[in-house]
């Protein structure tokens, strides 16, 4: 044998062994659990020409029922059942071609944590803090430049990756606790291996992997455990409507109809009302559901039965793996709605108290209510989605303190939106907010008037529903003169080593920031310990002269909220509110701490809210 041939054989030998053992490139979900109500499991198996192999599984109680081939021979979908008697352990899934073993996958069935099915979720008892992980804090600089990632750190680019990560969130648990928030909604953390504009996380390229620039799956699990030790809940942001164009399966789709394809790039019309509009043209409805959210966001076809299972199992996997307390689902009306309803039902079957909030970005209560569980819809659709964002109230809140008072402008906007709560099966399951990562910061929308931001916070923390606060609100973060999405998603000052300011600490905050922070902190902590504001009944009086008064009450306590939307201080005769006040002699004003011994008259400063615990 000449040296040349020796080299050839040396190369050939390990290569053939290599290919035999790695014909299986991916199995998803990568592992599962025993003890679910639903005993079915469908595995996606990916590997070169995997469809030409035969599959066997040898494990007691873990039975292969059916093998599905699809258009692309590089995929198999395996239907398995896990009997109630199956014990946790490792099953061998074997792939054979022409009687030779061409691949093996050791499939782990884990034991579920005790009480997993009975987990509590976020409710109106909570205050949600929304943060964008790339922009919150960079706790670990070693992950800033991650091998294999198409986009690397560039903090000078407003639309680039800035390096924030899971460690950065972990480093500020004291901060969340000090502020008093009880749940974190973190913008998506899954891998977004896109060329650019990947920091926001809405272009998933791997549904089972935390982006290495944020950390690892294990880091996410650690964060969840650490939050739970402090009584803070974790809400995962998910996107079923689209994936990222850099997703691994985009290079080799299971079938052409895995995504909604068009002869040329076709954008959705973003008009979610086409679903409920009795006059909508079929063309408009079709563009809405099947159009792509963006050039880099291929539209997934959730009507495909394998993709449907894939997404449902993926969310169960994350709930179980990371101990999630809730899910926020992006662009909720955009996927096929029957699939979304099935998803909600499957989750509810496994976790009866689990809460999901859907982003149904519509401007009218009736349109939003259509999507909430229990809604009686004319077309018979039952969405099974427990919670929706209150976009109509957000819209009203942004106008209410800015406009002149009139019959239909100013503070009356809040009153009129709440007056439409008859539309909702469950108004307590509305997430109320003044802003989020997709809209202008509330402060910027109010000409930087801090009084109005305080009014908005006092309102969302005392009205019905589940309040959500966008990170940075507490320290008056602003887009400044910058425009666009990224300007609302700036780096939290102090999250990066060497930042000129550290607003995470009391000494690092300016006087105005401290004032806002302390206002919000006081309100949140007060709210946390006052059941009446979580679940109490709501009753309001028609706004008059720029004054809006409402009460939260239950059998034990009553809280009175007065919003003065005038520039000037107002002295209010309270006789009109005797329906409630007749039962009380005095009150405590919770922000100032003042005791009120005479409830017949109230003085409320201009552009402010007073909250009174009645005694
Ligand atoms: Ca980092």
Coordinates of C-alpha atoms and ligand atoms in Angstrom, one line a residue:
X1 CA 0.0 0.0 0.0
X2 CA 1.4 3.3 -1.0
X3 CA 1.3 6.1 1.6
X4 CA -1.3 7.8 -0.5
X5 CA -3.7 4.8 -0.2
X6 CA -3.0 4.4 3.6
X7 CA -4.1 8.0 4.0
X8 CA -7.2 7.2 2.0
X9 CA -8.2 4.3 4.1
X10 CA -7.4 6.0 7.3
X11 CA -9.8 8.7 6.3
X12 CA -12.4 6.3 5.0
X13 CA -12.6 4.2 8.1
X14 CA -13.4 6.8 10.7
X15 CA -15.7 8.5 8.3
X16 CA -17.8 5.4 7.8
X17 CA -18.2 4.9 11.5
X18 CA -19.0 8.6 11.9
X19 CA -21.8 8.5 9.3
X20 CA -23.3 5.4 10.8
X21 CA -23.7 7.0 14.2
X22 CA -24.7 10.4 13.2
X23 CA -27.3 9.8 10.6
X24 CA -29.6 11.3 13.2
X25 CA -28.8 15.0 13.5
X26 CA -31.7 16.2 15.5
X27 CA -34.5 14.7 17.6
X28 CA -37.0 17.2 18.9
X29 CA -38.2 17.5 21.6
X30 CA -34.8 16.3 22.8
X31 CA -36.2 14.6 25.9
X32 CA -39.6 14.3 27.5
X33 CA -41.3 13.3 30.8
X34 CA -43.4 10.6 32.2
X35 CA -46.7 11.3 33.9
X36 CA -48.4 13.8 31.5
X37 CA -52.2 13.4 31.1
X38 CA -51.7 13.2 27.4
X39 CA -49.7 10.1 26.8
X40 CA -48.9 10.9 23.1
X41 CA -45.6 12.2 22.0
X42 CA -44.5 13.0 18.4
X43 CA -40.8 13.3 17.7
X44 CA -39.3 15.2 14.8
X45 CA -36.2 13.3 13.6
X46 CA -33.8 15.0 11.2
X47 CA -30.9 13.3 9.3
X48 CA -29.7 12.6 5.8
X49 CA -32.1 10.2 4.1
X50 CA -33.5 9.2 7.5
X51 CA -36.8 8.2 5.8
X52 CA -35.2 5.2 4.2
X53 CA -34.5 3.6 7.6
X54 CA -36.7 1.5 9.8
X55 CA -37.2 2.6 13.4
X56 CA -37.5 0.6 16.6
X57 CA -37.8 1.6 20.2
X58 CA -37.2 -0.9 23.0
X59 CA -38.3 0.4 26.4
X60 CA -41.1 -0.7 28.7
X61 CA -44.1 1.5 28.4
X62 CA -42.6 3.7 25.6
X63 CA -44.2 2.4 22.5
X64 CA -43.7 3.4 18.8
X65 CA -47.1 3.6 17.3
X66 CA -46.5 5.0 13.9
X67 CA -43.8 6.4 11.6
X68 CA -44.7 9.2 9.3
X69 CA -42.7 10.0 6.2
X70 CA -43.1 13.5 4.7
X71 CA -42.1 15.1 1.4
X72 CA -38.5 15.5 2.4
X73 CA -36.7 12.2 3.1
X74 CA -34.5 13.9 5.6
X75 CA -37.3 13.9 8.1
X76 CA -39.4 11.3 10.0
X77 CA -42.1 12.0 12.5
X78 CA -42.5 9.3 15.1
X79 CA -45.8 8.8 17.1
X80 CA -45.1 7.3 20.5
X81 CA -47.1 6.7 23.6
X82 CA -45.9 6.8 27.1
X83 CA -48.0 4.5 29.2
X84 CA -48.9 5.6 32.8
X85 CA -46.7 2.8 34.1
X86 CA -43.6 3.9 32.1
X87 CA -40.7 4.7 34.4
X88 CA -38.2 7.5 34.0
X89 CA -35.1 6.3 32.2
X90 CA -33.3 6.2 28.9
X91 CA -34.8 4.6 25.8
X92 CA -32.9 3.6 22.8
X93 CA -34.4 4.7 19.5
X94 CA -32.6 2.7 16.7
X95 CA -32.6 3.4 13.0
X96 CA -31.7 0.6 10.6
X97 CA -31.2 0.6 6.8
X98 CA -30.7 -2.7 4.9
X99 CA -30.4 -4.4 8.3
X100 CA -27.5 -2.2 9.4
X101 CA -27.8 0.2 12.3
X102 CA -27.4 3.6 10.8
X103 CA -28.3 5.7 13.8
X104 CA -29.2 5.7 17.5
X105 CA -30.7 8.2 19.8
X106 CA -30.8 7.8 23.5
X107 CA -34.1 9.3 24.5
X108 CA -34.5 10.3 28.1
X109 CA -37.8 10.2 29.8
X110 CA -37.5 12.3 32.9
X111 CA -39.6 12.3 36.1
X112 CA -41.8 15.4 36.5
X113 CA -41.2 17.6 39.5
X114 CA -43.7 17.2 42.2
X115 CA -46.6 19.6 41.9
X116 CA -45.7 20.5 38.3
X117 CA -49.2 20.2 37.0
X118 CA -50.7 22.3 39.8
X119 CA -48.3 25.2 39.3
X120 CA -49.7 28.7 40.0
X121 CA -49.5 31.3 37.3
X122 CA -49.6 35.1 37.0
X123 CA -52.9 36.7 38.0
X124 CA -54.3 40.1 39.0
X125 CA -52.3 39.7 42.2
X126 CA -49.1 40.3 40.3
X127 CA -47.2 43.3 38.8
X128 CA -45.4 42.3 35.7
X129 CA -42.1 43.9 34.7
X130 CA -41.2 43.7 31.0
X131 CA -37.6 43.8 30.0
X132 CA -35.6 43.3 26.9
X133 CA -32.6 41.1 27.7
X134 CA -30.1 42.5 25.2
X135 CA -30.7 45.9 26.7
X136 CA -31.0 45.3 30.4
X137 CA -27.6 44.4 31.8
X138 CA -24.5 42.7 30.5
X139 CA -23.5 40.4 33.3
X140 CA -21.2 38.2 31.3
X141 CA -18.9 39.7 28.7
X142 CA -17.4 36.3 27.6
X143 CA -20.6 35.6 25.7
X144 CA -20.6 38.9 23.8
X145 CA -18.8 37.4 20.9
X146 CA -20.2 33.9 20.3
X147 CA -18.7 31.6 17.7
X148 CA -21.1 30.6 15.0
X149 CA -23.4 33.6 15.5
X150 CA -23.9 35.7 12.4
X151 CA -24.2 39.0 14.3
X152 CA -21.6 40.0 16.9
X153 CA -21.6 42.7 19.5
X154 CA -21.8 46.3 18.4
X155 CA -23.0 48.5 21.1
X156 CA -22.5 51.7 19.0
X157 CA -25.2 50.4 16.6
X158 CA -28.7 51.2 18.0
X159 CA -30.1 48.2 16.1
X160 CA -27.1 46.0 17.0
X161 CA -26.5 43.5 19.8
X162 CA -25.5 45.3 23.0
X163 CA -24.5 42.2 25.1
X164 CA -27.2 42.1 27.8
X165 CA -27.8 38.5 29.0
X166 CA -29.4 36.2 31.5
X167 CA -26.5 36.8 34.0
X168 CA -27.3 40.5 33.8
X169 CA -30.9 39.7 34.9
X170 CA -29.6 37.4 37.6
X171 CA -27.4 40.2 38.9
X172 CA -30.4 42.4 39.6
X173 CA -32.8 40.2 41.6
X174 CA -32.5 42.6 44.5
X175 CA -33.5 45.4 42.3
X176 CA -36.7 43.7 41.2
X177 CA -37.5 42.8 44.8
X178 CA -36.8 46.4 45.9
X179 CA -39.1 47.8 43.3
X180 CA -41.7 45.2 44.2
X181 CA -42.5 43.6 40.9
X182 CA -43.7 40.0 41.2
X183 CA -43.4 38.7 37.6
X184 CA -40.9 39.1 34.8
X185 CA -41.9 39.0 31.2
X186 CA -38.6 38.8 29.4
X187 CA -38.6 39.4 25.6
X188 CA -37.6 36.2 23.7
X189 CA -34.3 34.5 24.7
X190 CA -34.3 31.7 22.1
X191 CA -31.5 31.6 19.5
X192 CA -31.8 34.3 16.8
X193 CA -28.9 33.5 14.5
X194 CA -29.8 36.2 12.0
X195 CA -27.4 38.4 10.0
X196 CA -28.7 41.6 11.6
X197 CA -31.4 43.1 13.8
X198 CA -31.3 40.0 15.9
X199 CA -31.2 41.6 19.4
X200 CA -35.0 41.7 19.9
X201 CA -35.4 38.0 19.7
X202 CA -38.5 37.7 17.6
X203 CA -36.8 35.7 14.8
X204 CA -36.4 32.2 16.3
X205 CA -33.8 30.1 14.7
X206 CA -33.9 27.2 17.2
X207 CA -37.0 26.5 19.3
X208 CA -35.0 24.4 21.9
X209 CA -32.0 26.6 22.5
X210 CA -31.4 29.8 24.4
X211 CA -29.3 32.1 22.3
X212 CA -25.6 31.6 23.4
X213 CA -25.3 35.4 23.6
X214 CA -27.8 35.3 26.4
X215 CA -26.4 32.2 28.0
X216 CA -27.4 28.5 28.1
X217 CA -30.6 26.6 28.7
X218 CA -29.1 25.7 32.1
X219 CA -28.6 29.5 32.8
X220 CA -32.3 30.0 32.0
X221 CA -33.3 27.3 34.4
X222 CA -31.1 28.8 37.1
X223 CA -32.7 32.2 36.6
X224 CA -36.1 30.6 37.0
X225 CA -35.1 28.9 40.2
X226 CA -33.5 32.1 41.6
X227 CA -36.7 34.1 40.8
X228 CA -38.9 31.5 42.4
X229 CA -36.8 31.7 45.6
X230 CA -37.8 35.3 45.8
X231 CA -41.4 34.8 44.9
X232 CA -41.0 36.3 41.4
X233 CA -42.7 34.5 38.5
X234 CA -41.3 33.9 35.1
X235 CA -43.3 34.6 31.9
X236 CA -41.8 33.3 28.6
X237 CA -42.3 35.2 25.4
X238 CA -43.2 32.8 22.5
X239 CA -43.8 33.3 18.8
X240 CA -45.8 30.7 16.9
X241 CA -46.6 32.9 13.9
X242 CA -43.2 33.0 12.3
X243 CA -39.6 31.8 12.7
X244 CA -36.4 33.5 11.6
X245 CA -35.1 33.1 8.1
X246 CA -31.9 31.7 9.7
X247 CA -33.8 28.8 11.3
X248 CA -32.0 25.6 10.6
X249 CA -35.0 24.0 8.9
X250 CA -35.3 26.9 6.3
X251 CA -32.4 25.3 4.4
X252 CA -34.2 22.0 4.2
X253 CA -37.9 22.2 4.9
X254 CA -39.9 19.0 5.9
X255 CA -42.4 19.9 3.2
X256 CA -43.1 22.9 1.0
X257 CA -46.2 23.7 3.0
X258 CA -44.3 23.8 6.4
X259 CA -44.4 27.6 5.8
X260 CA -46.9 29.7 3.9
X261 CA -45.2 30.3 0.5
X262 CA -45.9 32.9 -2.1
X263 CA -44.5 33.3 -5.6
X264 CA -42.8 36.4 -4.3
X265 CA -42.4 38.0 -0.9
X266 CA -45.8 39.0 0.4
X267 CA -46.3 40.9 3.6
X268 CA -49.2 40.4 6.0
X269 CA -51.6 43.4 6.0
X270 CA -51.3 43.4 9.9
X271 CA -55.0 44.0 10.0
X272 CA -56.2 41.5 12.7
X273 CA -59.7 42.8 12.5
X274 CA -60.1 40.8 9.3
X275 CA -60.9 37.8 11.6
X276 CA -63.9 39.3 13.3
X277 CA -65.0 41.7 10.5
X278 CA -68.3 40.3 9.1
X279 CA -67.6 42.1 5.8
X280 CA -63.9 41.1 5.4
X281 CA -63.0 40.0 1.9
X282 CA -61.4 36.5 1.6
X283 CA -58.4 38.1 0.0
X284 CA -57.7 40.4 3.0
X285 CA -58.2 37.5 5.5
X286 CA -55.8 35.3 3.5
X287 CA -53.1 38.0 3.3
X288 CA -53.5 38.6 7.0
X289 CA -52.9 35.0 8.0
X290 CA -50.6 33.7 5.3
X291 CA -48.6 36.9 4.6
X292 CA -45.2 37.1 6.1
X293 CA -44.6 39.4 9.1
X294 CA -41.3 40.5 7.5
X295 CA -38.8 39.4 4.9
X296 CA -36.7 37.7 7.6
X297 CA -39.7 36.2 9.3
X298 CA -41.1 33.3 7.3
X299 CA -44.8 32.6 8.1
X300 CA -45.3 29.2 9.7
X301 CA -48.2 27.1 8.6
X302 CA -49.7 25.9 11.9
X303 CA -52.4 24.0 9.9
X304 CA -49.7 21.5 9.1
X305 CA -50.4 18.7 11.7
X306 CA -46.7 18.0 12.4
X307 CA -45.8 21.7 12.9
X308 CA -48.9 22.0 15.2
X309 CA -47.6 19.2 17.4
X310 CA -44.1 20.6 17.2
X311 CA -45.2 23.9 18.6
X312 CA -47.5 22.6 21.2
X313 CA -44.9 20.2 22.6
X314 CA -42.3 22.9 22.5
X315 CA -44.2 25.1 24.9
X316 CA -45.0 22.1 27.2
X317 CA -41.3 21.3 27.1
X318 CA -40.3 24.8 28.2
X319 CA -43.0 25.0 31.0
X320 CA -41.7 21.7 32.4
X321 CA -38.0 22.2 31.8
X322 CA -37.8 25.8 33.1
X323 CA -40.6 25.8 35.6
X324 CA -42.5 28.6 33.8
X325 CA -45.3 30.5 35.4
X326 CA -46.8 31.9 32.3
X327 CA -46.5 32.5 28.6
X328 CA -46.8 35.7 26.5
X329 CA -47.7 34.7 23.0
X330 CA -46.7 37.2 20.3
X331 CA -48.9 38.2 17.3
X332 CA -51.7 36.1 18.6
X333 CA -54.3 36.4 15.9
X334 CA -51.8 35.8 13.0
X335 CA -51.4 32.0 13.2
X336 CA -54.3 29.7 12.3
X337 CA -56.8 30.3 15.0
X338 CA -58.0 26.7 15.4
X339 CA -54.4 25.6 16.1
X340 CA -54.0 28.4 18.8
X341 CA -57.2 27.3 20.5
X342 CA -56.0 23.7 20.6
X343 CA -52.7 24.9 22.0
X344 CA -54.5 26.7 24.8
X345 CA -56.6 23.7 25.6
X346 CA -53.7 21.3 25.6
X347 CA -51.8 23.5 28.1
X348 CA -54.9 23.9 30.2
X349 CA -55.4 20.1 30.3
X350 CA -51.8 19.7 31.6
X351 CA -51.7 22.8 33.8
X352 CA -55.2 23.9 34.9
X353 CA -54.1 27.1 36.5
X354 CA -51.5 28.2 33.9
X355 CA -52.0 31.6 32.4
X356 CA -51.2 32.7 28.9
X357 CA -51.5 36.3 27.7
X358 CA -52.0 36.8 24.0
X359 CA -50.9 39.9 22.0
X360 CA -54.2 40.7 20.3
X361 CA -53.3 44.2 19.1
X362 CA -56.7 45.5 18.3
X363 CA -58.2 48.9 19.1
X364 CA -61.7 48.1 20.3
X365 CA -62.8 46.1 23.3
X366 CA -65.2 43.9 21.2
X367 CA -62.3 42.9 18.9
X368 CA -60.0 42.1 21.7
X369 CA -62.8 40.3 23.7
X370 CA -63.3 37.9 20.7
X371 CA -60.0 36.3 21.6
X372 CA -60.6 35.7 25.3
X373 CA -61.7 32.4 26.7
X374 CA -65.4 32.2 27.3
X375 CA -66.3 34.8 24.7
X376 CA -69.6 34.0 23.0
X377 CA -68.7 34.6 19.4
X378 CA -71.2 34.6 16.5
X379 CA -68.9 32.4 14.4
X380 CA -68.7 29.9 17.2
X381 CA -65.0 30.4 17.7
X382 CA -63.8 29.6 21.3
X383 CA -60.2 30.7 21.6
X384 CA -59.5 29.2 25.1
X385 CA -56.9 32.0 25.6
X386 CA -57.2 33.1 29.3
X387 CA -55.7 36.6 29.1
X388 CA -55.4 39.3 26.6
X389 CA -53.5 42.7 26.6
X390 CA -55.8 45.7 27.0
X391 CA -54.7 47.6 23.9
X392 CA -57.9 49.8 23.8
X393 CA -57.2 51.0 27.4
X394 CA -53.5 51.6 26.4
X395 CA -54.7 53.7 23.6
X396 CA -57.1 55.7 25.8
X397 CA -54.4 56.2 28.5
X398 CA -52.0 57.7 26.0
X399 CA -54.7 60.3 25.0
X400 CA -56.5 60.9 28.3
X401 CA -54.0 63.2 30.1
X402 CA -53.0 65.1 26.9
X403 CA -56.3 66.2 25.5
X404 CA -58.5 69.1 26.6
X405 CA -61.5 67.9 28.6
X406 CA -64.7 67.6 26.6
X407 CA -67.7 65.4 26.3
X408 CA -65.6 62.7 24.5
X409 CA -62.0 63.7 25.0
X410 CA -59.6 63.7 28.0
X411 CA -60.2 61.6 31.1
X412 CA -63.6 60.4 29.9
X413 CA -61.7 58.1 27.5
X414 CA -60.7 55.8 30.4
X415 CA -64.2 55.8 31.7
X416 CA -65.7 54.9 28.3
X417 CA -63.2 52.0 27.7
X418 CA -63.9 50.5 31.1
X419 CA -67.6 51.0 30.4
X420 CA -67.2 48.4 27.6
X421 CA -66.0 45.7 29.9
X422 CA -69.3 43.9 29.3
X423 CA -67.6 42.7 26.2
X424 CA -65.0 40.6 28.1
X425 CA -65.7 37.3 29.7
X426 CA -63.1 38.1 32.4
X427 CA -62.0 41.7 32.7
X428 CA -59.6 40.7 35.6
X429 CA -57.6 38.8 33.0
X430 CA -56.6 41.8 31.0
X431 CA -53.0 42.9 31.1
X432 CA -53.1 46.7 31.5
X433 CA -50.1 48.8 30.5
X434 CA -49.0 52.3 29.5
X435 CA -46.4 51.2 27.0
X436 CA -44.2 48.2 25.9
X437 CA -41.2 47.5 23.6
X438 CA -43.3 48.0 20.5
X439 CA -44.6 51.5 21.1
X440 CA -43.3 54.9 22.1
X441 CA -42.4 55.2 25.8
X442 CA -45.3 56.7 27.7
X443 CA -43.2 59.6 29.0
X444 CA -42.1 60.6 25.4
X445 CA -45.8 60.4 24.3
X446 CA -46.6 62.9 27.1
X447 CA -44.1 65.6 26.2
X448 CA -41.9 64.3 29.1
X449 CA -44.4 65.4 31.7
X450 CA -43.5 63.2 34.7
X451 CA -46.8 64.0 36.4
X452 CA -48.6 62.2 33.6
X453 CA -46.4 59.2 33.9
X454 CA -47.2 59.0 37.6
X455 CA -50.9 59.3 36.8
X456 CA -50.7 56.5 34.4
X457 CA -48.8 54.2 36.9
X458 CA -51.3 55.0 39.6
X459 CA -54.1 54.2 37.2
X460 CA -52.8 50.8 35.9
X461 CA -51.9 49.8 39.5
X462 CA -55.5 50.5 40.8
X463 CA -57.8 49.6 37.9
X464 CA -59.0 46.1 37.2
X465 CA -56.6 43.6 35.5
X466 CA -52.9 42.7 35.7
X467 CA -50.6 45.7 35.5
X468 CA -47.5 45.5 33.4
X469 CA -44.6 48.0 33.6
X470 CA -42.0 48.5 30.9
X471 CA -38.4 48.5 32.1
X472 CA -36.9 51.9 32.6
X473 CA -40.3 53.6 33.3
X474 CA -39.2 53.7 37.0
X475 CA -36.1 55.8 36.1
X476 CA -37.7 58.0 33.4
X477 CA -36.1 56.3 30.4
X478 CA -36.7 58.2 27.2
X479 CA -36.0 57.8 23.5
X480 CA -34.6 61.3 23.5
X481 CA -34.3 62.5 19.9
X482 CA -33.8 59.0 18.5
X483 CA -36.5 57.5 16.4
X484 CA -37.6 53.9 15.7
X485 CA -37.9 50.7 17.7
X486 CA -34.4 50.7 19.1
X487 CA -34.8 54.1 20.7
X488 CA -37.5 52.7 23.0
X489 CA -35.2 49.8 23.9
X490 CA -32.1 51.6 25.1
X491 CA -29.6 50.1 27.5
X492 CA -30.5 50.4 31.2
X493 CA -27.9 52.8 32.6
X494 CA -25.6 50.9 34.9
X495 CA -26.2 47.5 33.2
X496 CA -22.7 47.7 31.5
X497 CA -19.4 48.0 33.3
X498 CA -18.1 51.5 32.8
X499 CA -21.5 53.1 32.3
X500 CA -21.3 56.7 33.4
X501 CA -24.5 56.3 35.5
X502 CA -25.8 53.4 37.5
X503 CA -29.5 53.8 37.9
X504 CA -29.9 50.4 39.6
X505 CA -28.6 52.0 42.8
X506 CA -30.2 54.8 44.9
X507 CA -27.1 56.9 44.8
X508 CA -26.8 56.5 41.1
X509 CA -30.2 57.9 40.3
X510 CA -30.8 61.6 39.6
X511 CA -33.3 63.4 41.9
X512 CA -36.1 63.1 39.3
X513 CA -35.3 59.4 38.7
X514 CA -35.4 58.8 42.5
X515 CA -38.7 60.6 42.8
X516 CA -40.3 58.4 40.1
X517 CA -38.7 55.2 41.4
X518 CA -39.8 55.9 44.9
X519 CA -43.3 56.8 43.8
X520 CA -43.6 53.5 41.8
X521 CA -42.0 51.4 44.5
X522 CA -44.4 52.7 47.1
X523 CA -47.4 52.1 44.9
X524 CA -46.3 48.6 43.9
X525 CA -45.6 47.5 47.5
X526 CA -48.9 48.9 48.6
X527 CA -50.7 47.1 45.8
X528 CA -48.9 43.8 46.5
X529 CA -50.4 43.7 50.0
X530 CA -53.9 44.9 49.1
X531 CA -56.1 42.1 47.9
X532 CA -58.9 44.6 47.2
X533 CA -57.0 46.1 44.3
X534 CA -56.3 42.7 42.9
X535 CA -59.8 41.1 42.9
X536 CA -62.1 43.7 44.4
X537 CA -65.1 44.9 42.5
X538 CA -64.8 48.1 40.5
X539 CA -67.3 51.0 40.4
X540 CA -66.8 54.4 38.8
X541 CA -68.6 57.7 38.5
X542 CA -69.0 59.7 35.2
X543 CA -66.0 62.1 35.0
X544 CA -67.0 65.7 35.6
X545 CA -64.8 68.8 35.4
X546 CA -61.7 66.7 34.7
X547 CA -62.2 64.6 37.9
X548 CA -62.6 60.9 37.6
X549 CA -63.4 58.9 40.7
X550 CA -63.6 55.1 41.1
X551 CA -63.7 52.6 43.9
X552 CA -62.3 49.1 44.4
X553 CA -64.1 47.2 47.1
X554 CA -64.7 43.8 48.7
X555 CA -66.4 42.7 51.9
X556 CA -63.3 43.8 54.0
X557 CA -62.0 47.0 52.5
X558 CA -62.7 49.9 50.1
X559 CA -60.2 52.0 48.2
X560 CA -61.1 55.4 46.6
X561 CA -59.1 56.7 43.6
X562 CA -59.4 60.3 42.5
X563 CA -57.8 61.4 39.3
X564 CA -57.5 65.2 38.8
X565 CA -56.8 65.7 35.1
X566 CA -56.8 69.5 35.4
X567 CA -53.7 71.6 35.5
X568 CA -55.0 73.3 38.6
X569 CA -55.6 71.9 42.1
X570 CA -59.2 71.1 42.8
X571 CA -61.3 71.2 45.9
X572 CA -63.9 68.5 45.6
X573 CA -67.2 68.2 47.4
X574 CA -67.7 64.5 47.8
X575 CA -71.5 64.2 48.3
X576 CA -71.8 62.7 44.9
X577 CA -69.8 59.6 46.1
X578 CA -71.9 58.9 49.2
X579 CA -73.0 55.6 47.7
X580 CA -69.6 54.5 49.1
X581 CA -68.4 57.3 51.4
X582 CA -71.5 57.1 53.7
X583 CA -70.0 54.0 55.3
X584 CA -66.7 55.6 56.2
X585 CA -65.4 58.3 58.5
X586 CA -61.8 58.7 57.6
X587 CA -59.1 57.6 55.2
X588 CA -55.4 57.2 54.6
X589 CA -53.9 58.6 51.5
X590 CA -51.3 56.1 50.5
X591 CA -48.7 58.2 48.6
X592 CA -48.5 61.1 51.0
X593 CA -49.3 59.0 54.1
X594 CA -51.7 61.7 55.2
X595 CA -54.7 60.9 57.4
X596 CA -58.0 62.4 56.2
X597 CA -60.5 63.0 59.0
X598 CA -63.1 64.8 56.9
X599 CA -64.1 62.9 53.8
X600 CA -66.8 65.5 52.8
X601 CA -64.1 67.6 51.0
X602 CA -61.0 66.5 49.2
X603 CA -58.1 68.6 47.8
X604 CA -56.4 67.1 44.8
X605 CA -53.3 68.8 43.2
X606 CA -53.4 69.3 39.4
X607 CA -52.4 66.4 37.2
X608 CA -52.3 63.9 40.0
X609 CA -54.0 60.9 41.5
X610 CA -54.8 60.3 45.1
X611 CA -55.5 56.8 46.4
X612 CA -57.4 56.6 49.7
X613 CA -57.9 53.6 51.9
X614 CA -61.2 54.2 53.6
X615 CA -61.7 53.5 57.3
Ligands
LIG1 CA1 -23.1 39.5 27.5

